[in-house]
Amino acid sequence: MAFDPSTITVTTGTSITWTNKDAIGHSVTSDNGVFDSGILNSTETFSYTFNTAGTFAYHCKVHSSMTASVIVKSPSLGY
């Protein structure tokens, strides 16, 4: 009944896959409508590629107390 980890930092172009490890349905729904998995049953997955920098808060539509965020940063140009 929680996203784990609750916050993750990645670089642009990173794909994240969520897996529902609970026995009940959950969703992965961005607060600003950018992505929505629909209801995922046990063991189902949802993937999204973050191509834009920013902070993306998300929640479960079924369980409003389940919240988390993805922080997306542009990669450093280390020349």
PDB file of C-alpha atoms in Angstrom:
ATOM      1  CA  MET A   1       0.000   0.000   0.000  1.00  0.00           C
ATOM      2  CA  ALA A   2       2.893   2.345  -0.818  1.00  0.00           C
ATOM      3  CA  PHE A   3       5.170   3.306  -3.669  1.00  0.00           C
ATOM      4  CA  ASP A   4       8.739   2.196  -2.982  1.00  0.00           C
ATOM      5  CA  PRO A   5      10.822   4.271  -3.258  1.00  0.00           C
ATOM      6  CA  SER A   6       8.590   7.255  -2.609  1.00  0.00           C
ATOM      7  CA  THR A   7      11.013   9.562  -4.448  1.00  0.00           C
ATOM      8  CA  ILE A   8      13.539   8.740  -7.144  1.00  0.00           C
ATOM      9  CA  THR A   9      15.896  10.971  -9.134  1.00  0.00           C
ATOM     10  CA  VAL A  10      16.747  10.071 -12.741  1.00  0.00           C
ATOM     11  CA  THR A  11      18.085  11.777 -15.863  1.00  0.00           C
ATOM     12  CA  THR A  12      16.040  12.661 -18.939  1.00  0.00           C
ATOM     13  CA  GLY A  13      15.440   9.700 -21.218  1.00  0.00           C
ATOM     14  CA  THR A  14      15.109   7.245 -18.327  1.00  0.00           C
ATOM     15  CA  SER A  15      12.265   4.730 -18.383  1.00  0.00           C
ATOM     16  CA  ILE A  16      10.749   3.625 -15.101  1.00  0.00           C
ATOM     17  CA  THR A  17       8.691   0.482 -14.708  1.00  0.00           C
ATOM     18  CA  TRP A  18       6.291   0.104 -11.800  1.00  0.00           C
ATOM     19  CA  THR A  19       5.140  -3.364 -10.716  1.00  0.00           C
ATOM     20  CA  ASN A  20       2.093  -3.903  -8.524  1.00  0.00           C
ATOM     21  CA  LYS A  21       3.281  -6.251  -5.788  1.00  0.00           C
ATOM     22  CA  ASP A  22       0.056  -6.035  -3.774  1.00  0.00           C
ATOM     23  CA  ALA A  23      -2.897  -8.392  -3.985  1.00  0.00           C
ATOM     24  CA  ILE A  24      -5.236  -5.497  -4.851  1.00  0.00           C
ATOM     25  CA  GLY A  25      -5.397  -3.065  -7.777  1.00  0.00           C
ATOM     26  CA  HIS A  26      -3.491   0.227  -7.881  1.00  0.00           C
ATOM     27  CA  SER A  27      -2.761   2.925 -10.444  1.00  0.00           C
ATOM     28  CA  VAL A  28       0.250   5.085 -11.262  1.00  0.00           C
ATOM     29  CA  THR A  29      -1.331   8.427 -12.114  1.00  0.00           C
ATOM     30  CA  SER A  30       0.587  11.679 -12.489  1.00  0.00           C
ATOM     31  CA  ASP A  31      -0.890  14.644 -10.648  1.00  0.00           C
ATOM     32  CA  ASN A  32      -0.718  16.787 -13.813  1.00  0.00           C
ATOM     33  CA  GLY A  33      -2.171  14.179 -16.216  1.00  0.00           C
ATOM     34  CA  VAL A  34       1.073  13.358 -18.068  1.00  0.00           C
ATOM     35  CA  PHE A  35       0.767   9.599 -17.492  1.00  0.00           C
ATOM     36  CA  ASP A  36      -1.810   7.142 -16.156  1.00  0.00           C
ATOM     37  CA  SER A  37      -1.426   3.396 -15.938  1.00  0.00           C
ATOM     38  CA  GLY A  38      -5.069   2.631 -15.404  1.00  0.00           C
ATOM     39  CA  ILE A  39      -5.721   0.014 -12.732  1.00  0.00           C
ATOM     40  CA  LEU A  40      -2.882  -2.491 -12.429  1.00  0.00           C
ATOM     41  CA  ASN A  41      -3.782  -5.857 -10.941  1.00  0.00           C
ATOM     42  CA  SER A  42      -1.295  -7.898  -8.942  1.00  0.00           C
ATOM     43  CA  THR A  43       2.012  -8.448 -10.845  1.00  0.00           C
ATOM     44  CA  GLU A  44       1.009  -6.139 -13.724  1.00  0.00           C
ATOM     45  CA  THR A  45       3.478  -3.464 -14.827  1.00  0.00           C
ATOM     46  CA  PHE A  46       3.443   0.042 -16.284  1.00  0.00           C
ATOM     47  CA  SER A  47       6.387   1.866 -17.891  1.00  0.00           C
ATOM     48  CA  TYR A  48       6.910   5.524 -18.709  1.00  0.00           C
ATOM     49  CA  THR A  49       9.896   7.322 -20.255  1.00  0.00           C
ATOM     50  CA  PHE A  50      10.734  10.718 -18.754  1.00  0.00           C
ATOM     51  CA  ASN A  51      12.000  12.909 -21.605  1.00  0.00           C
ATOM     52  CA  THR A  52      11.502  16.263 -19.869  1.00  0.00           C
ATOM     53  CA  ALA A  53      13.275  17.591 -16.770  1.00  0.00           C
ATOM     54  CA  GLY A  54      11.115  18.462 -13.778  1.00  0.00           C
ATOM     55  CA  THR A  55       9.398  16.952 -10.775  1.00  0.00           C
ATOM     56  CA  PHE A  56       6.543  14.588 -11.496  1.00  0.00           C
ATOM     57  CA  ALA A  57       4.287  13.902  -8.529  1.00  0.00           C
ATOM     58  CA  TYR A  58       1.985  10.905  -8.829  1.00  0.00           C
ATOM     59  CA  HIS A  59      -0.572   8.951  -6.862  1.00  0.00           C
ATOM     60  CA  CYS A  60      -2.847   5.913  -6.867  1.00  0.00           C
ATOM     61  CA  LYS A  61      -6.385   6.754  -8.013  1.00  0.00           C
ATOM     62  CA  VAL A  62      -7.770   3.990  -5.792  1.00  0.00           C
ATOM     63  CA  HIS A  63      -5.817   4.875  -2.627  1.00  0.00           C
ATOM     64  CA  SER A  64      -5.275   8.627  -2.314  1.00  0.00           C
ATOM     65  CA  SER A  65      -2.763   8.232   0.524  1.00  0.00           C
ATOM     66  CA  MET A  66      -0.361   6.498  -1.889  1.00  0.00           C
ATOM     67  CA  THR A  67       1.808   9.311  -3.290  1.00  0.00           C
ATOM     68  CA  ALA A  68       5.333   9.591  -4.669  1.00  0.00           C
ATOM     69  CA  SER A  69       7.446  11.598  -7.113  1.00  0.00           C
ATOM     70  CA  VAL A  70      10.044  11.294  -9.834  1.00  0.00           C
ATOM     71  CA  ILE A  71      12.666  14.044 -10.098  1.00  0.00           C
ATOM     72  CA  VAL A  72      14.060  14.232 -13.615  1.00  0.00           C
ATOM     73  CA  LYS A  73      17.297  16.131 -14.256  1.00  0.00           C
ATOM     74  CA  SER A  74      19.090  16.903 -17.497  1.00  0.00           C
ATOM     75  CA  PRO A  75      22.387  15.014 -17.723  1.00  0.00           C
ATOM     76  CA  SER A  76      25.516  17.060 -17.083  1.00  0.00           C
ATOM     77  CA  LEU A  77      27.637  17.817 -20.103  1.00  0.00           C
ATOM     78  CA  GLY A  78      30.936  16.616 -18.735  1.00  0.00           C
ATOM     79  CA  TYR A  79      33.382  17.618 -21.454  1.00  0.00           C
TER      80      TYR A  79
END
